[in-house]
Backbone as JSON, one array per atom type, in Angstrom:
{
  "sequence": "XXXXXXXXXXXXXXXXXXXXXXXXXXXXXXXXXXXXXXXXXXXXXXXXXXXXXXXXXXXXXXXXXXXXXXXXXXXXXXXXXXXXXXXXXXXXXXXXXXXXXXXXXXXXXXXXXXXXXXXXXXXXXXXXXXXXXXXXXXXXXXXXXXXXXXXXXXXXXXXXXXXXXXXXXXXXXXXXXXXXXXXXXXXXXXXXXXXXXXXXXXXXXXXXXXXXXXXXXXXXXXXXXXXXXXXXXXXXXXXXXXXXXXXXXXXXXXXXXXXXXXXXXXXXXXXXXXXXXXXXXXXXXXXXXXXXXXXXXXXXXX",
  "N": [[162.19, 51.1, -38.52], [163.97, 52.75, -37.19], [163.11, 52.54, -34.53], [163.65, 49.84, -34.16], [166.48, 49.65, -34.37], [167.25, 51.43, -32.37], [166.26, 50.22, -30.03], [167.81, 47.94, -30.17], [170.58, 48.7, -29.74], [170.38, 49.76, -27.2], [169.73, 47.49, -25.74], [172.06, 46.0, -25.97], [173.81, 47.57, -24.44], [172.57, 47.37, -21.95], [173.02, 44.69, -21.39], [175.52, 44.67, -20.28], [175.18, 45.47, -17.75], [175.63, 44.97, -14.27], [173.52, 43.72, -12.88], [172.12, 42.34, -14.84], [174.06, 40.52, -15.71], [174.39, 39.04, -13.36], [171.83, 37.92, -13.13], [171.86, 36.26, -15.31], [173.18, 34.01, -14.51], [171.53, 32.6, -12.82], [169.51, 30.81, -14.03], [171.43, 29.16, -15.14], [172.71, 27.87, -12.97], [170.62, 26.28, -11.99], [170.05, 24.63, -14.23], [172.52, 23.47, -14.73], [172.84, 21.91, -12.44], [170.72, 20.13, -12.86], [171.47, 18.96, -15.32], [173.92, 17.76, -14.62], [173.02, 15.98, -12.68], [171.28, 14.3, -14.16], [173.15, 13.37, -16.0], [174.9, 11.97, -14.33], [173.35, 9.87, -13.33], [172.11, 8.73, -15.57], [173.66, 8.81, -17.9], [175.52, 6.73, -18.77], [173.74, 4.42, -18.88], [172.0, 5.42, -20.9], [173.71, 5.78, -23.11], [174.6, 3.13, -23.45], [172.17, 1.87, -24.04], [171.46, 3.1, -26.48], [173.62, 2.26, -28.01], [173.26, -0.53, -28.04], [170.87, -0.63, -29.45], [171.71, 0.32, -31.93], [173.52, -1.68, -32.67], [171.87, -3.83, -33.01], [170.71, -3.63, -35.45], [170.64, -4.89, -38.68], [171.18, -3.53, -41.04], [172.7, -1.34, -40.15], [174.84, -2.75, -39.1], [176.12, -3.64, -41.39], [176.94, -1.19, -42.31], [178.72, -0.46, -40.26], [180.67, -2.39, -40.68], [181.58, -1.59, -43.16], [182.7, 0.87, -42.5], [184.77, -0.05, -40.85], [186.32, -1.4, -42.7], [187.13, 0.76, -44.2], [188.91, 1.93, -42.56], [188.11, 3.63, -40.57], [186.82, 2.73, -38.35], [186.74, 3.45, -35.68], [184.93, 5.46, -35.39], [182.56, 4.37, -34.71], [182.41, 4.21, -31.98], [181.78, 6.72, -31.09], [179.33, 7.34, -32.05], [177.0, 6.61, -30.6], [177.19, 8.24, -28.18], [176.94, 10.71, -29.53], [174.33, 10.63, -30.53], [172.87, 10.58, -28.16], [173.57, 13.1, -27.14], [172.52, 14.7, -29.16], [169.8, 14.28, -28.78], [169.43, 15.19, -26.18], [170.14, 17.86, -26.35], [168.09, 19.66, -27.63], [166.16, 19.45, -25.62], [167.39, 20.56, -23.35], [167.77, 23.12, -24.32], [165.12, 24.06, -24.67], [164.23, 23.87, -22.03], [165.91, 25.75, -20.94], [164.89, 28.1, -22.1], [162.34, 28.14, -20.91], [162.97, 28.39, -18.17], [164.31, 30.83, -18.2], [162.24, 32.48, -19.09], [160.52, 32.34, -16.92], [162.06, 33.15, -14.67], [163.88, 35.24, -15.41], [162.89, 37.07, -17.41], [160.59, 38.64, -16.39], [161.94, 40.15, -14.41], [163.88, 41.54, -15.91], [162.27, 43.01, -17.68], [160.93, 44.6, -15.83], [163.12, 46.05, -14.92], [163.84, 47.55, -17.21], [161.48, 49.01, -17.44], [161.52, 50.52, -15.05], [163.86, 52.04, -15.27], [163.73, 53.39, -17.73], [161.08, 53.79, -18.6], [159.52, 54.94, -16.54], [157.31, 56.59, -16.21], [155.31, 55.42, -17.62], [152.1, 54.18, -17.72], [150.87, 51.36, -15.93], [148.85, 48.95, -17.0], [148.39, 46.28, -16.78], [147.54, 44.07, -18.53], [148.13, 41.43, -18.84], [148.83, 38.36, -17.05], [150.56, 36.49, -14.48], [149.83, 33.8, -14.51], [148.65, 33.67, -17.04], [150.87, 34.3, -18.62], [152.5, 32.11, -18.03], [150.95, 29.99, -19.04], [150.86, 30.72, -21.73], [153.59, 30.62, -22.37], [154.19, 27.91, -21.83], [152.54, 26.59, -23.69], [153.65, 27.55, -26.09], [156.27, 26.6, -25.83], [155.89, 23.83, -25.84], [154.95, 23.43, -28.46], [157.21, 24.29, -29.86], [159.05, 22.42, -28.96], [158.07, 20.05, -30.05], [158.43, 20.69, -32.74], [161.22, 20.96, -32.82], [162.15, 18.36, -32.16], [160.97, 16.88, -34.21], [162.34, 17.92, -36.37], [164.95, 17.09, -36.13], [166.1, 14.9, -37.69], [166.41, 16.26, -40.12], [168.49, 17.94, -39.62], [170.79, 16.73, -40.39], [171.17, 17.34, -43.0], [173.29, 19.55, -44.47], [172.68, 22.46, -45.09], [170.24, 22.86, -43.74], [170.56, 22.65, -41.0], [171.5, 25.08, -40.33], [169.35, 26.66, -40.68], [166.76, 25.68, -39.82], [166.78, 25.24, -36.84], [167.39, 27.96, -35.89], [165.12, 29.31, -36.93], [162.96, 28.06, -35.62], [163.67, 28.63, -33.03], [163.57, 31.44, -33.17], [160.82, 31.91, -33.66], [159.73, 30.94, -31.29], [160.97, 32.63, -29.42], [159.9, 35.09, -30.2], [157.16, 34.68, -29.64], [157.12, 34.26, -26.82], [158.69, 36.33, -25.61], [157.6, 38.78, -26.53], [155.0, 38.75, -25.49], [155.49, 38.69, -22.69], [156.89, 41.09, -22.4], [154.94, 43.0, -22.65], [153.05, 42.39, -20.78], [152.69, 43.58, -18.23], [152.55, 46.39, -18.58], [150.82, 47.0, -20.77], [147.38, 47.01, -21.83], [145.03, 44.39, -22.64], [143.79, 44.97, -25.09], [145.54, 46.89, -26.13], [147.84, 45.33, -26.38], [147.06, 43.54, -28.36], [146.73, 45.3, -30.52], [149.36, 46.22, -30.85], [150.69, 43.82, -31.42], [149.54, 43.26, -33.88], [150.23, 45.54, -35.4], [153.03, 45.62, -35.3], [153.9, 43.12, -36.08], [155.6, 41.97, -38.08], [158.08, 43.18, -37.57], [158.55, 42.29, -34.94], [158.63, 39.53, -35.4], [160.87, 39.44, -37.07], [162.81, 40.26, -35.24], [162.69, 38.08, -33.52], [163.63, 36.03, -35.21], [166.22, 36.96, -35.77], [167.37, 36.94, -33.21], [167.12, 34.27, -32.93], [169.06, 33.3, -34.71], [171.27, 34.29, -33.38], [171.08, 32.68, -31.17], [171.93, 30.36, -32.29], [174.64, 30.38, -32.19], [175.91, 29.06, -29.94], [175.95, 26.52, -30.98], [178.4, 25.8, -31.91], [179.7, 25.1, -29.6], [178.27, 22.81, -28.88], [178.98, 21.27, -31.06], [181.66, 20.91, -30.53], [181.37, 19.36, -28.3], [180.41, 17.1, -29.52], [182.63, 16.15, -30.81], [184.34, 15.76, -28.71], [183.35, 13.87, -26.57], [183.9, 13.28, -23.96], [184.2, 15.69, -22.72], [181.7, 16.59, -22.27], [180.34, 17.18, -19.86], [181.56, 19.53, -19.09], [181.16, 21.25, -21.24], [178.4, 21.52, -21.46], [177.47, 23.31, -19.33], [178.72, 25.69, -20.25], [177.56, 26.07, -22.79], [174.85, 26.34, -22.05], [174.94, 28.67, -20.51], [175.66, 30.54, -22.45], [173.42, 30.37, -24.11], [171.56, 31.33, -22.24], [172.46, 33.96, -21.83], [172.01, 34.98, -24.37], [169.24, 34.83, -24.36], [168.72, 36.69, -22.34], [169.57, 39.07, -23.57], [167.7, 39.02, -25.66], [165.25, 39.31, -24.29], [165.61, 41.84, -23.21], [165.81, 43.34, -25.56], [163.25, 42.98, -26.72], [161.77, 44.1, -24.65], [162.59, 46.82, -24.6], [161.82, 47.55, -27.22], [159.02, 46.92, -27.35], [157.9, 48.38, -25.19], [158.6, 50.98, -25.91], [157.17, 51.14, -28.3], [154.6, 50.9, -27.25], [154.47, 53.25, -25.76], [154.52, 55.15, -27.82], [152.13, 54.47, -29.09], [150.22, 55.2, -27.16], [150.76, 57.92, -27.04], [149.94, 58.66, -29.59], [147.21, 58.14, -29.33], [146.47, 60.05, -27.4], [147.06, 62.37, -28.82], [145.25, 62.16, -30.98], [142.86, 62.28, -29.56], [143.04, 64.89, -28.53], [142.95, 66.32, -30.89], [140.34, 65.81, -31.78], [138.87, 67.09, -29.74], [139.67, 69.75, -30.07], [138.68, 70.32, -32.54], [136.76, 72.46, -34.6], [133.22, 73.34, -34.34], [131.06, 72.43, -36.92], [129.36, 74.7, -39.28], [126.71, 74.02, -39.97], [125.98, 72.39, -37.84], [126.04, 74.33, -35.82], [123.92, 76.03, -36.55], [121.79, 74.23, -36.28], [121.91, 73.75, -33.57], [121.24, 76.27, -32.54], [118.6, 76.46, -33.49], [117.32, 74.4, -32.06], [117.65, 75.46, -29.53], [116.12, 77.75, -29.67], [113.58, 76.63, -29.99], [113.21, 75.43, -27.55], [112.78, 77.63, -25.98], [110.3, 78.59, -26.57], [110.31, 79.59, -29.1], [111.49, 82.03, -28.89], [114.31, 84.13, -29.16], [117.27, 84.06, -27.25], [118.06, 86.71, -25.01], [120.33, 89.23, -25.97], [123.54, 90.15, -24.77], [125.52, 92.87, -23.82]],
  "CA": [[163.6, 50.71, -38.49], [164.62, 53.54, -36.14], [162.76, 51.91, -33.26], [164.33, 48.55, -34.11], [167.9, 49.87, -34.11], [167.4, 52.08, -31.07], [166.07, 49.21, -28.99], [168.92, 46.99, -30.26], [171.81, 49.14, -29.08], [170.09, 49.9, -25.78], [169.78, 46.15, -25.15], [173.48, 45.63, -25.87], [174.37, 48.29, -23.29], [171.97, 46.82, -20.73], [173.62, 43.38, -21.11], [176.74, 44.89, -19.51], [174.8, 45.87, -16.4], [175.9, 43.87, -13.31], [172.29, 43.01, -12.52], [171.81, 41.42, -15.93], [175.05, 39.44, -15.67], [174.07, 38.18, -12.22], [170.62, 37.17, -13.43], [172.12, 35.24, -16.34], [173.73, 32.81, -13.89], [170.52, 31.87, -12.04], [169.08, 29.6, -14.74], [172.58, 28.29, -15.35], [172.92, 27.04, -11.79], [169.57, 25.26, -11.94], [170.17, 23.68, -15.33], [173.75, 22.7, -14.55], [172.55, 20.87, -11.46], [169.87, 19.12, -13.49], [172.26, 18.25, -16.34], [174.89, 16.9, -13.94], [172.29, 14.88, -12.04], [170.86, 13.36, -15.2], [174.34, 12.73, -16.56], [175.47, 11.04, -13.36], [172.51, 8.69, -13.14], [171.54, 8.16, -16.79], [174.51, 8.92, -19.09], [175.99, 5.41, -19.2], [172.62, 3.6, -19.38], [171.48, 5.96, -22.15], [174.66, 5.47, -24.18], [174.56, 1.68, -23.67], [170.92, 1.54, -24.7], [171.54, 3.53, -27.88], [174.6, 1.41, -28.68], [172.62, -1.82, -28.28], [169.88, -0.44, -30.5], [172.44, 0.43, -33.19], [174.14, -2.96, -33.01], [170.84, -4.82, -33.34], [170.23, -3.39, -36.8], [171.47, -5.53, -39.7], [171.61, -2.51, -41.98], [173.78, -0.58, -39.54], [176.01, -3.62, -38.97], [176.81, -3.56, -42.68], [177.58, 0.13, -42.36], [179.89, -0.5, -39.38], [181.69, -3.18, -41.36], [182.16, -0.76, -44.22], [183.58, 1.85, -41.84], [185.94, -0.76, -40.39], [187.15, -1.65, -43.87], [187.67, 2.04, -44.65], [189.92, 2.39, -41.6], [187.55, 4.62, -39.63], [185.92, 1.98, -37.48], [186.65, 4.07, -34.36], [183.78, 6.36, -35.35], [181.43, 3.66, -34.12], [182.38, 4.44, -30.52], [181.27, 8.06, -30.76], [177.99, 7.54, -32.62], [176.0, 6.54, -29.53], [177.18, 9.51, -27.42], [176.45, 11.8, -30.37], [172.87, 10.55, -30.59], [172.36, 11.01, -26.86], [173.74, 14.55, -27.07], [171.57, 15.31, -30.1], [168.47, 14.21, -28.2], [169.4, 16.0, -24.96], [170.34, 19.28, -26.67], [166.86, 20.46, -27.72], [165.46, 19.46, -24.34], [168.05, 21.55, -22.52], [167.51, 24.44, -24.9], [163.74, 24.43, -24.36], [164.17, 24.1, -20.6], [166.57, 27.03, -20.7], [163.93, 29.16, -22.43], [161.28, 28.16, -19.91], [163.51, 28.92, -16.92], [164.56, 32.25, -18.43], [160.95, 33.17, -19.15], [159.91, 32.38, -15.58], [162.91, 33.81, -13.69], [164.62, 36.42, -15.85], [162.17, 38.04, -18.23], [159.87, 39.66, -15.59], [162.88, 41.03, -13.74], [164.5, 42.42, -16.89], [161.25, 43.95, -18.15], [160.75, 45.57, -14.74], [164.31, 46.89, -14.92], [163.7, 48.51, -18.3], [160.38, 49.91, -17.11], [161.91, 51.43, -13.97], [164.95, 52.92, -15.66], [163.47, 54.17, -18.94], [159.66, 54.08, -18.79], [158.94, 55.04, -15.2], [156.04, 57.31, -16.28], [154.37, 54.67, -18.43], [151.09, 53.57, -16.86], [150.81, 49.9, -15.95], [147.46, 48.52, -17.08], [148.39, 44.86, -16.4], [146.67, 43.29, -19.4], [148.52, 40.03, -18.75], [149.0, 37.86, -15.69], [151.58, 35.46, -14.34], [149.24, 32.54, -14.97], [148.51, 33.77, -18.48], [152.2, 34.22, -19.2], [152.97, 30.74, -17.9], [150.21, 29.16, -19.99], [151.31, 31.1, -23.07], [154.95, 30.12, -22.55], [154.16, 26.45, -21.89], [151.98, 26.19, -24.98], [154.63, 27.85, -27.13], [157.41, 25.71, -25.65], [155.51, 22.49, -26.29], [154.93, 23.45, -29.92], [158.6, 24.38, -30.33], [159.7, 21.15, -28.65], [157.64, 19.11, -31.08], [159.08, 21.07, -33.99], [162.65, 20.66, -32.72], [162.37, 16.91, -32.22], [160.6, 16.42, -35.54], [163.29, 18.41, -37.37], [166.3, 16.58, -35.88], [166.66, 14.19, -38.85], [166.75, 17.19, -41.18], [169.73, 18.64, -39.28], [171.9, 16.06, -41.06], [171.37, 18.03, -44.28], [174.11, 20.7, -44.04], [172.09, 23.81, -45.03], [169.06, 22.96, -42.89], [170.93, 22.83, -39.6], [171.72, 26.51, -40.15], [168.1, 27.37, -40.95], [165.61, 25.24, -39.04], [166.81, 25.59, -35.41], [167.18, 29.41, -35.64], [163.74, 29.71, -37.23], [162.11, 27.6, -34.52], [164.08, 29.44, -31.88], [163.06, 32.8, -33.36], [159.38, 31.9, -33.47], [159.46, 30.76, -29.86], [161.38, 33.86, -28.76], [158.9, 36.11, -30.53], [155.92, 34.4, -28.92], [157.27, 34.37, -25.38], [159.24, 37.61, -25.17], [156.69, 39.9, -26.82], [153.9, 38.7, -24.53], [155.97, 39.07, -21.36], [157.31, 42.49, -22.4], [153.77, 43.87, -22.59], [152.07, 41.85, -19.84], [152.45, 44.47, -17.09], [152.27, 47.78, -18.95], [149.78, 47.16, -21.78], [146.11, 46.32, -21.69], [144.87, 43.33, -23.62], [143.5, 45.59, -26.38], [146.78, 47.5, -26.62], [148.74, 44.27, -26.8], [146.58, 43.03, -29.64], [147.04, 46.31, -31.54], [150.81, 46.22, -31.08], [151.03, 42.57, -32.11], [149.11, 43.38, -35.28], [150.95, 46.61, -36.08], [154.48, 45.38, -35.33], [154.1, 41.68, -36.19], [156.75, 41.63, -38.91], [159.29, 43.6, -36.85], [158.75, 41.37, -33.82], [159.05, 38.25, -35.95], [162.26, 39.61, -37.52], [163.64, 40.25, -34.03], [162.77, 36.7, -33.05], [164.5, 35.25, -36.1], [167.6, 37.42, -35.57], [167.84, 36.37, -31.95], [167.24, 32.84, -33.18], [170.39, 33.06, -35.28], [172.23, 34.49, -32.29], [171.01, 31.48, -30.33], [172.61, 29.25, -32.95], [176.08, 30.49, -31.96], [176.41, 27.99, -29.08], [176.05, 25.24, -31.68], [179.83, 25.49, -31.98], [180.05, 24.41, -28.36], [177.73, 21.47, -28.98], [179.8, 20.55, -32.04], [182.87, 20.49, -29.81], [180.97, 18.23, -27.45], [180.27, 15.91, -30.36], [183.97, 15.65, -31.09], [184.98, 15.39, -27.45], [182.23, 13.47, -25.71], [184.34, 13.26, -22.56], [184.07, 17.05, -22.19], [180.28, 16.94, -22.29], [179.95, 17.77, -18.58], [182.08, 20.89, -19.03], [180.63, 22.06, -22.32], [176.99, 21.78, -21.24], [177.27, 24.59, -18.63], [179.13, 26.8, -21.1], [176.54, 26.28, -23.82], [173.62, 26.83, -21.43], [175.14, 30.07, -20.12], [175.59, 31.34, -23.67], [172.01, 30.43, -24.45], [170.89, 32.19, -21.27], [172.84, 35.34, -22.11], [171.27, 35.36, -25.58], [167.86, 35.07, -23.95], [168.69, 37.95, -21.61], [169.6, 40.12, -24.59], [166.43, 38.99, -26.39], [164.19, 39.88, -23.46], [165.86, 43.28, -23.13], [165.49, 43.93, -26.86], [161.8, 43.02, -26.84], [161.23, 45.04, -23.66], [162.81, 48.18, -25.11], [161.02, 47.78, -28.42], [157.58, 46.87, -27.09], [157.49, 49.49, -24.33], [158.69, 52.2, -26.72], [156.03, 51.12, -29.22], [153.41, 51.18, -26.44], [154.51, 54.68, -25.44], [154.12, 55.87, -29.04], [150.71, 54.2, -29.32], [149.43, 56.03, -26.25], [150.93, 59.31, -27.47], [149.06, 58.84, -30.74], [145.83, 58.19, -28.84], [146.28, 61.36, -26.76], [147.06, 63.38, -29.89], [143.99, 62.05, -31.7], [141.8, 62.79, -28.68], [143.17, 66.35, -28.48], [142.5, 66.83, -32.19], [138.88, 65.74, -31.79], [138.35, 68.12, -28.83], [139.96, 71.08, -30.62], [138.07, 70.46, -33.86], [135.65, 73.42, -34.53], [131.88, 72.84, -34.64], [130.64, 72.86, -38.26], [128.32, 75.72, -39.32], [125.41, 73.36, -39.96], [125.7, 71.95, -36.47], [125.78, 75.52, -35.03], [122.56, 76.47, -36.86], [120.84, 73.28, -35.7], [121.89, 73.94, -32.13], [120.48, 77.49, -32.28], [117.19, 76.17, -33.72], [116.84, 73.64, -30.91], [117.61, 76.34, -28.36], [114.97, 78.64, -29.84], [112.39, 75.84, -29.75], [113.07, 75.2, -26.1], [112.38, 78.89, -25.34], [109.04, 79.03, -27.16], [110.55, 80.28, -30.35], [112.13, 83.32, -28.63], [115.76, 84.13, -29.12], [117.77, 84.53, -25.95], [118.47, 88.12, -25.04], [121.77, 89.46, -26.19], [124.21, 90.92, -23.69], [126.6, 93.71, -24.36]],
  "C": [[164.34, 51.46, -37.39], [164.36, 52.92, -34.77], [163.49, 50.59, -33.09], [165.79, 48.72, -33.73], [168.12, 50.5, -32.74], [167.27, 51.07, -29.93], [167.22, 48.19, -28.99], [170.14, 47.47, -29.48], [171.59, 49.36, -27.59], [170.18, 48.53, -25.07], [171.23, 45.68, -25.0], [174.11, 46.29, -24.65], [173.84, 47.7, -21.99], [172.57, 45.45, -20.38], [174.9, 43.5, -20.29], [176.44, 45.3, -18.07], [175.05, 44.7, -15.44], [174.66, 43.07, -12.94], [171.93, 41.98, -13.58], [172.78, 40.23, -15.92], [174.76, 38.48, -14.52], [172.84, 37.32, -12.5], [170.87, 36.05, -14.44], [172.67, 33.95, -15.74], [172.69, 32.01, -13.11], [169.98, 30.65, -12.79], [170.21, 28.63, -14.97], [172.79, 27.35, -14.18], [171.88, 25.93, -11.71], [169.76, 24.19, -13.01], [171.45, 22.86, -15.25], [173.52, 21.58, -13.55], [171.7, 19.75, -12.05], [170.66, 18.29, -14.5], [173.26, 17.29, -15.68], [174.19, 15.72, -13.27], [171.84, 13.84, -13.05], [172.05, 12.63, -15.81], [174.93, 11.69, -15.63], [174.67, 9.75, -13.29], [172.17, 7.98, -14.45], [172.46, 8.21, -18.0], [174.93, 7.55, -19.61], [174.84, 4.52, -19.66], [172.06, 4.1, -20.71], [172.39, 5.62, -23.32], [174.64, 3.97, -24.5], [173.28, 1.27, -24.41], [170.92, 1.92, -26.17], [172.5, 2.63, -28.65], [174.0, 0.02, -28.98], [171.59, -1.73, -29.41], [170.57, -0.37, -31.87], [173.01, -0.92, -33.63], [173.12, -4.02, -33.38], [170.29, -4.66, -34.75], [171.18, -4.03, -37.81], [172.01, -4.52, -40.7], [172.79, -1.71, -41.43], [175.03, -1.44, -39.34], [176.81, -3.65, -40.27], [177.56, -2.23, -42.81], [178.82, 0.16, -41.48], [181.02, -1.3, -40.03], [182.36, -2.39, -42.47], [183.1, 0.29, -43.64], [184.88, 1.19, -41.38], [186.88, -1.03, -41.56], [187.78, -0.39, -44.4], [188.7, 2.6, -43.69], [189.42, 3.42, -40.62], [186.54, 3.94, -38.71], [185.77, 2.59, -36.1], [185.48, 5.04, -34.25], [182.57, 5.7, -34.69], [181.29, 3.97, -32.64], [181.79, 5.78, -30.14], [179.85, 8.29, -31.28], [176.94, 7.55, -31.52], [176.0, 7.79, -28.66], [176.66, 10.69, -28.22], [174.93, 11.8, -30.43], [172.26, 11.0, -29.27], [172.44, 12.53, -26.72], [172.73, 15.25, -27.97], [170.15, 15.31, -29.54], [168.36, 15.14, -26.98], [169.45, 17.49, -25.29], [169.05, 20.07, -26.78], [166.09, 20.52, -26.41], [166.05, 20.51, -23.42], [167.79, 22.96, -23.02], [166.11, 24.92, -24.52], [163.59, 24.69, -22.86], [164.82, 25.42, -20.23], [165.62, 28.18, -20.99], [162.86, 29.27, -21.37], [161.77, 28.77, -18.61], [163.76, 30.42, -17.06], [163.25, 33.03, -18.43], [160.35, 33.34, -17.76], [160.72, 33.25, -14.63], [163.46, 35.15, -14.16], [163.77, 37.48, -16.51], [161.4, 39.06, -17.39], [160.81, 40.64, -14.91], [163.53, 42.01, -14.72], [163.51, 43.43, -17.45], [160.99, 45.02, -17.09], [161.92, 46.54, -14.67], [164.23, 47.96, -16.0], [162.59, 49.51, -17.99], [160.76, 50.93, -16.05], [162.93, 52.46, -14.45], [164.59, 53.84, -16.83], [162.01, 54.6, -19.09], [158.95, 54.18, -17.45], [157.58, 55.74, -15.2], [154.98, 56.59, -17.1], [153.39, 53.92, -17.53], [151.04, 52.07, -17.04], [149.35, 49.45, -15.89], [147.28, 47.02, -16.82], [147.37, 44.06, -17.21], [147.01, 41.81, -19.43], [148.72, 39.64, -17.3], [150.1, 36.81, -15.67], [151.07, 34.11, -14.85], [149.08, 32.54, -16.49], [149.84, 33.67, -19.19], [152.74, 32.8, -19.16], [152.27, 29.82, -18.9], [150.65, 29.45, -21.42], [152.69, 30.52, -23.36], [154.96, 28.59, -22.68], [153.62, 25.96, -23.23], [152.97, 26.41, -26.11], [155.82, 26.9, -27.05], [157.08, 24.31, -26.14], [155.49, 22.41, -27.82], [156.35, 23.48, -30.48], [159.34, 23.07, -30.09], [159.33, 20.09, -29.69], [158.35, 19.42, -32.41], [160.56, 20.74, -33.97], [162.91, 19.16, -32.87], [162.05, 16.39, -33.62], [161.63, 16.81, -36.59], [164.7, 17.85, -37.19], [166.86, 15.8, -37.07], [167.08, 15.12, -39.99], [168.04, 17.94, -40.89], [170.94, 18.0, -39.96], [172.15, 16.63, -42.44], [172.07, 19.35, -43.98], [173.42, 22.05, -44.05], [170.99, 23.94, -43.98], [169.41, 23.15, -41.42], [171.21, 24.29, -39.29], [170.44, 27.32, -40.31], [166.99, 26.99, -39.97], [165.69, 25.59, -37.55], [166.68, 27.09, -35.15], [165.76, 29.87, -35.92], [162.79, 29.3, -36.1], [162.4, 28.41, -33.26], [163.5, 30.85, -31.98], [161.56, 32.89, -33.17], [159.03, 31.8, -31.99], [159.82, 32.03, -29.09], [160.36, 34.97, -28.98], [157.62, 35.91, -29.72], [156.03, 34.71, -27.43], [157.66, 35.79, -24.96], [158.28, 38.77, -25.4], [155.52, 39.92, -25.84], [154.36, 39.22, -23.16], [156.39, 40.53, -21.29], [156.13, 43.43, -22.22], [152.79, 43.47, -21.49], [151.71, 42.84, -18.74], [151.94, 45.83, -17.55], [151.06, 47.94, -19.87], [148.49, 46.47, -21.37], [146.02, 45.24, -22.76], [144.62, 43.91, -25.02], [144.75, 46.23, -26.97], [147.76, 46.45, -27.11], [148.33, 43.71, -28.16], [146.89, 44.0, -30.78], [148.53, 46.29, -31.87], [151.26, 44.96, -31.79], [150.68, 42.66, -33.59], [149.96, 44.4, -36.03], [152.42, 46.3, -36.27], [154.82, 43.9, -35.52], [155.38, 41.33, -36.95], [158.05, 42.02, -38.22], [159.58, 42.66, -35.69], [159.21, 40.0, -34.3], [160.5, 38.32, -36.44], [163.21, 39.61, -36.34], [163.79, 38.83, -33.5], [163.69, 35.86, -33.89], [165.96, 35.66, -35.9], [168.16, 36.9, -34.25], [167.94, 34.85, -32.04], [168.59, 32.49, -33.77], [171.49, 33.32, -34.26], [172.26, 33.27, -31.38], [171.68, 30.28, -30.97], [174.12, 29.28, -32.72], [176.62, 29.4, -31.04], [176.46, 26.62, -29.75], [177.5, 24.82, -31.87], [180.28, 24.72, -30.74], [179.52, 22.98, -28.4], [178.51, 20.64, -30.0], [181.09, 20.07, -31.39], [182.56, 19.31, -28.9], [180.8, 16.96, -28.25], [181.63, 15.3, -30.67], [184.68, 15.15, -29.84], [183.89, 15.05, -26.44], [182.61, 13.47, -24.24], [184.2, 14.63, -21.91], [182.63, 17.51, -22.11], [179.87, 17.68, -21.01], [180.42, 19.21, -18.48], [181.41, 21.79, -20.06], [179.15, 22.37, -22.14], [176.77, 23.08, -20.46], [177.64, 25.81, -19.48], [178.06, 27.12, -22.14], [175.26, 26.85, -23.21], [173.77, 28.28, -21.02], [175.08, 30.98, -21.33], [174.15, 31.47, -24.13], [171.27, 31.4, -23.52], [171.21, 33.65, -21.52], [172.14, 35.85, -23.37], [169.82, 35.64, -25.24], [167.73, 36.39, -23.19], [168.69, 39.13, -22.58], [168.27, 40.18, -25.33], [165.33, 39.64, -25.57], [164.36, 41.39, -23.32], [165.48, 43.97, -24.44], [163.98, 44.05, -27.04], [161.19, 44.01, -25.84], [161.39, 46.47, -24.14], [161.91, 48.48, -26.3], [159.53, 47.88, -28.09], [157.12, 48.04, -26.22], [157.59, 50.83, -25.06], [157.53, 52.28, -27.7], [154.73, 51.42, -28.46], [153.34, 52.66, -26.08], [154.07, 55.52, -26.64], [152.63, 55.68, -29.32], [149.85, 55.08, -28.42], [149.58, 57.51, -26.59], [150.05, 59.62, -28.67], [147.61, 58.95, -30.3], [145.53, 59.53, -28.19], [146.2, 62.45, -27.82], [145.76, 63.36, -30.67], [142.82, 62.59, -30.86], [141.83, 64.31, -28.61], [142.69, 66.98, -29.78], [140.99, 66.86, -32.28], [138.28, 66.84, -30.92], [138.52, 69.5, -29.43], [139.29, 71.32, -31.95], [136.87, 71.4, -33.78], [134.32, 72.78, -34.91], [131.47, 73.32, -36.02], [129.49, 73.84, -38.2], [126.93, 75.1, -39.25], [124.99, 72.91, -38.57], [125.37, 73.15, -35.58], [124.35, 76.03, -35.26], [121.53, 75.55, -36.23], [120.75, 73.45, -34.2], [121.08, 75.19, -31.76], [118.98, 77.26, -32.44], [116.59, 75.41, -32.54], [116.72, 74.51, -29.69], [116.4, 77.27, -28.44], [113.67, 77.89, -29.55], [112.15, 75.63, -28.27], [112.65, 76.45, -25.37], [111.11, 79.45, -25.99], [109.22, 79.81, -28.43], [111.21, 81.62, -30.17], [113.63, 83.17, -28.61], [116.21, 84.61, -27.75], [118.22, 85.97, -26.03], [119.97, 88.24, -25.2], [122.32, 90.32, -25.08], [125.32, 91.74, -24.31], [127.95, 93.12, -24.05]]
}
């Protein structure tokens, strides 16, 4: 718990560093350009396509008629944009994680290593290709889980549980690997994953709930579809800043845990070296020495 809290407050302080703030805008610029480009070319066709699909359903036509009779027929005009936003949201979130993992995490881990763990040996048990493959595999699994869980978001309690849990699992998988890729060997990484699995998973879930905070921005976009272009950059930047904090938290925690693991190994090695030779072993050694000298004891010296 001490390691968890210590790494937490250090990450909060590091988020105020100008370098971290500047890095948080790099993925934002890329994703904003992509979101604006997709919105410019595909927003209207996507909304029209969803609207036509909704109007072709006899069951939904009865529902629209019921809404019209209830005096809230204007809700029909916002349903199609809401569906498009709901589909685009998880895609943007996952892309944000991927961009952050590729661009920000290595830089932030290097920053923590240089400023706090400069004497920690770098064994490079991970590689850029391995990190990319690990991140892509985790992202694909999370993307499938996000898309499959979208219908469950309509149940009020589940929208507060499922996305943060998926987000936390993905954060745990990606951030913990990247935090140890440079400094830890493969064997050390496996030991740390096994020893600190529950703490790392708890960190992922907690950062997952932090990542749910921008849902308020997406909810605003659902109410004001016209502001979608403005709210998307805001939401993505918040997501990116949460990822920056997450990577810093995992970096501080994992590198501190690695430092303790190596200190334990050095201490155990020193204990083995300093351990006295048992009496039985001393007698056996003397017997072997006498045998090698024809049964004669070595001469004693004053």
